GROMACS .gro file of C-alpha atoms in nm:
model
  287
    1MET     CA    1  -8.795   1.448   0.007
    2ARG     CA    2  -8.720   1.265   0.331
    3ARG     CA    3  -8.792   0.893   0.357
    4PRO     CA    4  -9.032   0.793   0.617
    5THR     CA    5  -8.908   0.579   0.904
    6ARG     CA    6  -9.010   0.195   0.865
    7PHE     CA    7  -9.058  -0.051   1.140
    8ARG     CA    8  -9.062  -0.430   1.134
    9GLY     CA    9  -9.384  -0.554   1.258
   10GLY     CA   10  -9.587  -0.742   0.989
   11ARG     CA   11  -9.586  -1.077   0.890
   12ASP     CA   12  -9.255  -1.273   0.801
   13GLY     CA   13  -9.074  -0.981   0.968
   14GLU     CA   14  -9.158  -0.728   0.654
   15GLU     CA   15  -9.108  -0.360   0.705
   16LEU     CA   16  -9.410  -0.150   0.764
   17PRO     CA   17  -9.439   0.224   0.755
   18ALA     CA   18  -9.419   0.411   1.075
   19PRO     CA   19  -9.753   0.468   1.226
   20ARG     CA   20  -9.860   0.830   1.249
   21ASP     CA   21 -10.057   0.779   1.608
   22PRO     CA   22  -9.800   0.888   1.850
   23LEU     CA   23  -9.937   0.596   2.083
   24ARG     CA   24  -9.869   0.341   1.798
   25ARG     CA   25  -9.534   0.488   1.734
   26LEU     CA   26  -9.422   0.434   2.093
   27VAL     CA   27  -9.579   0.057   2.084
   28ALA     CA   28  -9.385   0.006   1.770
   29ALA     CA   29  -9.050   0.144   1.912
   30LEU     CA   30  -9.102  -0.085   2.234
   31GLU     CA   31  -9.136  -0.378   1.999
   32ARG     CA   32  -8.762  -0.336   1.852
   33LEU     CA   33  -8.646  -0.387   2.223
   34PRO     CA   34  -8.504  -0.724   2.301
   35GLY     CA   35  -8.763  -0.974   2.468
   36ILE     CA   36  -9.062  -0.741   2.403
   37GLY     CA   37  -9.332  -0.836   2.163
   38PRO     CA   38  -9.634  -0.639   2.056
   39ARG     CA   39  -9.854  -0.733   2.360
   40SER     CA   40  -9.599  -0.662   2.607
   41ALA     CA   41  -9.537  -0.317   2.421
   42ASP     CA   42  -9.897  -0.255   2.457
   43ARG     CA   43  -9.897  -0.339   2.820
   44ILE     CA   44  -9.586  -0.123   2.884
   45VAL     CA   45  -9.766   0.186   2.703
   46PHE     CA   46 -10.085   0.153   2.864
   47HIS     CA   47  -9.924   0.108   3.203
   48LEU     CA   48  -9.733   0.457   3.133
   49LEU     CA   49 -10.073   0.601   3.067
   50SER     CA   50 -10.221   0.513   3.380
   51VAL     CA   51  -9.942   0.604   3.616
   52LYS     CA   52  -9.863   0.957   3.735
   53ARG     CA   53  -9.712   1.194   3.498
   54ASP     CA   54  -9.420   1.268   3.718
   55GLU     CA   55  -9.310   0.880   3.752
   56VAL     CA   56  -9.306   0.865   3.351
   57LEU     CA   57  -9.112   1.176   3.317
   58ALA     CA   58  -8.872   1.057   3.589
   59LEU     CA   59  -8.828   0.741   3.397
   60ALA     CA   60  -8.760   0.927   3.076
   61GLU     CA   61  -8.489   1.131   3.266
   62MET     CA   62  -8.324   0.817   3.399
   63ILE     CA   63  -8.329   0.686   3.022
   64ARG     CA   64  -8.177   1.004   2.922
   65LYS     CA   65  -7.895   1.000   3.162
   66VAL     CA   66  -7.801   0.642   3.082
   67CYS     CA   67  -7.758   0.748   2.716
   68THR     CA   68  -7.579   1.075   2.774
   69ASP     CA   69  -7.381   1.009   3.096
   70LEU     CA   70  -7.251   0.663   3.075
   71HIS     CA   71  -6.946   0.594   2.875
   72PRO     CA   72  -6.684   0.305   2.876
   73CYS     CA   73  -6.412   0.293   3.135
   74LYS     CA   74  -6.066   0.403   3.042
   75GLU     CA   75  -5.918   0.088   3.163
   76CYS     CA   76  -6.158  -0.215   3.134
   77PHE     CA   77  -6.444  -0.072   2.881
   78CYS     CA   78  -6.727  -0.142   3.101
   79VAL     CA   79  -6.981   0.147   3.150
   80THR     CA   80  -6.926   0.384   3.406
   81GLU     CA   81  -6.991   0.766   3.491
   82GLU     CA   82  -6.650   0.839   3.597
   83THR     CA   83  -6.299   0.804   3.403
   84LEU     CA   84  -6.260   0.464   3.591
   85CYS     CA   85  -6.537   0.228   3.698
   86ALA     CA   86  -6.594   0.126   4.048
   87ILE     CA   87  -6.429  -0.216   3.985
   88CYS     CA   88  -6.080  -0.080   3.836
   89SER     CA   89  -6.064   0.178   4.097
   90ASP     CA   90  -6.118  -0.046   4.398
   91PRO     CA   91  -5.783  -0.107   4.566
   92GLY     CA   92  -5.921  -0.448   4.725
   93ARG     CA   93  -5.917  -0.617   4.361
   94ASP     CA   94  -5.665  -0.865   4.257
   95ARG     CA   95  -5.485  -0.672   3.987
   96SER     CA   96  -5.308  -0.989   3.880
   97LEU     CA   97  -5.621  -1.151   3.779
   98LEU     CA   98  -5.777  -1.045   3.445
   99CYS     CA   99  -6.128  -1.169   3.316
  100VAL     CA  100  -6.216  -1.112   2.933
  101VAL     CA  101  -6.585  -1.084   2.861
  102GLU     CA  102  -6.788  -0.976   2.547
  103GLN     CA  103  -7.030  -0.715   2.673
  104PRO     CA  104  -7.060  -0.485   2.997
  105LYS     CA  105  -7.366  -0.718   3.101
  106ASP     CA  106  -7.147  -0.995   3.114
  107VAL     CA  107  -6.956  -0.828   3.404
  108VAL     CA  108  -7.266  -0.791   3.606
  109SER     CA  109  -7.351  -1.159   3.559
  110ILE     CA  110  -7.015  -1.282   3.680
  111GLU     CA  111  -7.019  -1.006   3.975
  112GLN     CA  112  -7.334  -1.159   4.102
  113THR     CA  113  -7.156  -1.501   4.166
  114ARG     CA  114  -6.952  -1.318   4.425
  115GLN     CA  115  -6.644  -1.585   4.335
  116TYR     CA  116  -6.427  -1.350   4.118
  117HIS     CA  117  -6.232  -1.079   4.283
  118GLY     CA  118  -6.011  -0.964   3.991
  119LEU     CA  119  -6.022  -0.711   3.706
  120TYR     CA  120  -6.202  -0.751   3.384
  121HIS     CA  121  -6.166  -0.650   3.018
  122VAL     CA  122  -6.473  -0.584   2.793
  123LEU     CA  123  -6.422  -0.675   2.426
  124MET     CA  124  -6.728  -0.487   2.298
  125GLY     CA  125  -6.817  -0.761   2.107
  126ARG     CA  126  -6.693  -1.110   1.934
  127LEU     CA  127  -6.519  -1.194   1.637
  128SER     CA  128  -6.759  -1.269   1.340
  129PRO     CA  129  -6.628  -1.277   1.002
  130GLN     CA  130  -6.961  -1.354   0.851
  131ASP     CA  131  -7.075  -1.013   1.016
  132GLY     CA  132  -6.791  -0.837   0.917
  133ILE     CA  133  -6.644  -0.797   1.311
  134GLU     CA  134  -6.260  -0.832   1.288
  135PRO     CA  135  -6.016  -0.803   1.578
  136GLU     CA  136  -5.951  -0.415   1.498
  137HIS     CA  137  -6.316  -0.379   1.572
  138LEU     CA  138  -6.277  -0.503   1.943
  139THR     CA  139  -6.067  -0.391   2.229
  140VAL     CA  140  -5.801  -0.658   2.155
  141ALA     CA  141  -5.503  -0.409   2.148
  142PRO     CA  142  -5.574  -0.280   2.507
  143LEU     CA  143  -5.604  -0.637   2.619
  144LEU     CA  144  -5.264  -0.732   2.485
  145LYS     CA  145  -5.105  -0.432   2.639
  146ARG     CA  146  -5.280  -0.531   2.985
  147ALA     CA  147  -5.193  -0.907   3.000
  148GLY     CA  148  -4.815  -0.822   3.022
  149SER     CA  149  -4.868  -0.735   3.394
  150MET     CA  150  -5.116  -1.014   3.481
  151ARG     CA  151  -5.055  -1.336   3.623
  152GLU     CA  152  -5.379  -1.502   3.457
  153VAL     CA  153  -5.618  -1.423   3.197
  154ILE     CA  154  -5.958  -1.582   3.201
  155LEU     CA  155  -6.123  -1.612   2.848
  156ALA     CA  156  -6.503  -1.581   2.975
  157THR     CA  157  -6.632  -1.539   2.611
  158GLY     CA  158  -6.964  -1.721   2.510
  159ALA     CA  159  -7.001  -2.104   2.512
  160ASP     CA  160  -7.069  -2.107   2.111
  161LEU     CA  161  -6.896  -2.109   1.787
  162GLU     CA  162  -6.810  -1.759   1.766
  163GLY     CA  163  -6.724  -1.725   2.135
  164ASP     CA  164  -6.493  -2.033   2.111
  165GLY     CA  165  -6.332  -1.875   1.809
  166THR     CA  166  -6.265  -1.537   1.991
  167ALA     CA  167  -6.121  -1.733   2.277
  168LEU     CA  168  -5.881  -1.949   2.038
  169TYR     CA  169  -5.760  -1.610   1.867
  170LEU     CA  170  -5.708  -1.433   2.208
  171ALA     CA  171  -5.514  -1.729   2.342
  172LYS     CA  172  -5.290  -1.724   2.013
  173ARG     CA  173  -5.222  -1.363   2.045
  174LEU     CA  174  -5.181  -1.386   2.432
  175ALA     CA  175  -4.919  -1.692   2.393
  176PRO     CA  176  -4.604  -1.474   2.339
  177SER     CA  177  -4.655  -1.283   2.654
  178GLY     CA  178  -4.616  -1.608   2.866
  179VAL     CA  179  -4.931  -1.519   3.095
  180ARG     CA  180  -5.134  -1.812   3.204
  181VAL     CA  181  -5.455  -1.824   2.987
  182THR     CA  182  -5.781  -2.000   3.111
  183ARG     CA  183  -6.081  -2.066   2.980
  184ILE     CA  184  -6.413  -2.098   3.192
  185ALA     CA  185  -6.545  -2.462   3.218
  186ARG     CA  186  -6.832  -2.597   3.041
  187GLY     CA  187  -7.072  -2.569   3.303
  188ILE     CA  188  -7.224  -2.320   3.065
  189PRO     CA  189  -7.455  -2.475   2.814
  190PRO     CA  190  -7.339  -2.440   2.438
  191GLY     CA  191  -7.501  -2.144   2.254
  192ALA     CA  192  -7.595  -1.972   2.622
  193ALA     CA  193  -7.533  -1.590   2.678
  194LEU     CA  194  -7.379  -1.520   3.027
  195ASP     CA  195  -7.676  -1.300   3.136
  196TYR     CA  196  -7.911  -1.595   3.084
  197VAL     CA  197  -7.701  -1.845   3.306
  198HIS     CA  198  -7.777  -1.901   3.671
  199GLU     CA  199  -7.530  -1.746   3.900
  200LYS     CA  200  -7.439  -2.075   4.085
  201ILE     CA  201  -7.367  -2.258   3.740
  202LEU     CA  202  -7.178  -1.939   3.634
  203ALA     CA  203  -6.971  -1.959   3.961
  204GLU     CA  204  -6.905  -2.317   3.918
  205ALA     CA  205  -6.782  -2.255   3.559
  206LEU     CA  206  -6.529  -1.985   3.702
  207LEU     CA  207  -6.407  -2.221   3.972
  208GLU     CA  208  -6.339  -2.516   3.733
  209ARG     CA  209  -6.171  -2.332   3.462
  210ARG     CA  210  -5.900  -2.493   3.274
  211PRO     CA  211  -5.574  -2.406   3.107
  212PHE     CA  212  -5.638  -2.260   2.731
  213GLY     CA  213  -5.420  -2.239   2.439
  214GLY     CA  214  -5.070  -2.281   2.559
  215PRO     CA  215  -4.822  -2.503   2.765
  216PRO     CA  216  -4.953  -2.619   3.116
  217HIS     CA  217  -4.883  -2.385   3.408
  218PRO     CA  218  -4.885  -2.448   3.782
  219PRO     CA  219  -5.198  -2.394   3.950
  220VAL     CA  220  -5.261  -2.041   4.060
  221THR     CA  221  -5.495  -1.902   4.331
  222GLY     CA  222  -5.697  -1.631   4.279
  223LEU     CA  223  -6.073  -1.725   4.316
  224ALA     CA  224  -6.275  -1.779   4.650
  225PRO     CA  225  -6.305  -2.007   4.787
  226SER     CA  226  -6.076  -2.259   4.607
  227GLU     CA  227  -5.942  -2.315   4.243
  228PRO     CA  228  -5.903  -2.657   4.134
  229THR     CA  229  -5.750  -2.711   3.823
  230ASP     CA  230  -5.868  -3.065   3.748
  231THR     CA  231  -6.201  -3.212   3.860
  232THR     CA  232  -6.011  -3.560   3.877
  233SER     CA  233  -5.775  -3.435   4.140
  234ARG     CA  234  -6.077  -3.420   4.360
  235ARG     CA  235  -6.146  -3.780   4.320
  236VAL     CA  236  -6.001  -4.000   4.590
  237GLU     CA  237  -5.978  -4.348   4.504
  238GLY     CA  238  -5.871  -4.652   4.719
  239PRO     CA  239  -5.608  -4.939   4.581
  240ALA     CA  240  -5.730  -5.138   4.287
  241PRO     CA  241  -5.876  -5.483   4.363
  242SER     CA  242  -5.653  -5.773   4.290
  243GLU     CA  243  -5.723  -6.025   3.996
  244SER     CA  244  -5.796  -6.288   4.255
  245THR     CA  245  -6.054  -6.074   4.452
  246ARG     CA  246  -6.217  -5.970   4.116
  247ARG     CA  247  -6.237  -6.356   4.012
  248VAL     CA  248  -6.362  -6.470   4.341
  249GLU     CA  249  -6.642  -6.206   4.330
  250GLY     CA  250  -6.726  -6.285   3.969
  251VAL     CA  251  -6.760  -6.650   4.061
  252THR     CA  252  -6.957  -6.601   4.351
  253ARG     CA  253  -7.211  -6.379   4.187
  254ALA     CA  254  -7.223  -6.640   3.898
  255GLU     CA  255  -7.302  -6.919   4.150
  256TRP     CA  256  -7.569  -6.706   4.315
  257VAL     CA  257  -7.753  -6.659   3.994
  258VAL     CA  258  -7.761  -7.011   3.898
  259LEU     CA  259  -7.851  -7.129   4.247
  260LEU     CA  260  -8.130  -6.882   4.246
  261SER     CA  261  -8.236  -7.000   3.906
  262VAL     CA  262  -8.257  -7.371   4.002
  263ILE     CA  263  -8.439  -7.282   4.344
  264ALA     CA  264  -8.701  -7.096   4.145
  265LEU     CA  265  -8.762  -7.364   3.882
  266CYS     CA  266  -8.773  -7.642   4.154
  267ALA     CA  267  -9.044  -7.449   4.340
  268VAL     CA  268  -9.261  -7.392   4.018
  269VAL     CA  269  -9.220  -7.753   3.951
  270LEU     CA  270  -9.294  -7.876   4.319
  271LEU     CA  271  -9.580  -7.639   4.360
  272THR     CA  272  -9.734  -7.728   4.039
  273GLU     CA  273  -9.706  -8.145   4.100
  274TRP     CA  274  -9.818  -8.092   4.476
  275GLY     CA  275 -10.118  -7.857   4.375
  276MET     CA  276 -10.243  -8.120   4.137
  277ARG     CA  277 -10.211  -8.401   4.385
  278LEU     CA  278 -10.370  -8.178   4.651
  279LYS     CA  279 -10.650  -8.089   4.406
  280LEU     CA  280 -10.724  -8.462   4.345
  281TRP     CA  281 -10.715  -8.584   4.698
  282LEU     CA  282 -10.976  -8.321   4.803
  283VAL     CA  283 -11.213  -8.442   4.500
  284GLY     CA  284 -11.181  -8.790   4.615
  285ALA     CA  285 -11.244  -8.722   4.990
  286TRP     CA  286 -11.542  -8.514   4.908
  287ALA     CA  287 -11.688  -8.793   4.686
   0.00000   0.00000   0.00000
């Protein structure tokens, strides 16, 4: 006997039997999508019922085509309809620069910054021993093959514990190849996914990337408009003040503080004394 499909939707996330009503089944299916709750699912379903039938069928056809026609790129493992994606087949790309990301959606996030013009490599996940995800479950082996011909590999994994662990592992594996390994800067908040980060913050993180997991290398250009390797190099500082200058400035400040304090105290005393005398004189004059 076939076991009925079950959905999560009750209190505390307990499993509930799938509803028999087709409308409720669709609502329950939409609730399983990320970012869609019960109310949002209801609104979507009733909106679909209110629009023209052709629009709903066109939407269903687009969803079907995405599921059946898209597949990983042979080179970078991003989604595409062709053998190679549009980025890998673009002759204008810098083929000596490789950006490693976790998911295809991260490629879209970085492309929206318009600051990166190299190639990508999608890991299709991240290392997570707790969830049983080991290096063999990711596209690490193809990455190591591609890295040999690269000038620089940018590790753009998430800014959380698992993302940092994945980056550390990849840096150790890439070290024997001698390629320059960098990590995107910490402009990204810890625990944030790239698709939730504003494009300007992501662009700054790419531009301010740092050497990672190996000996220091000379700076390499490859991003637009510039690629500083150290924020302190931007700082322009004049000559340090001499000891005598600092001492004179310190004494002058102290003298001003003492002088102003004495003036304020004298003003209070004088105003109080002369105020009492003026009051007594006025009382005597009127008397």
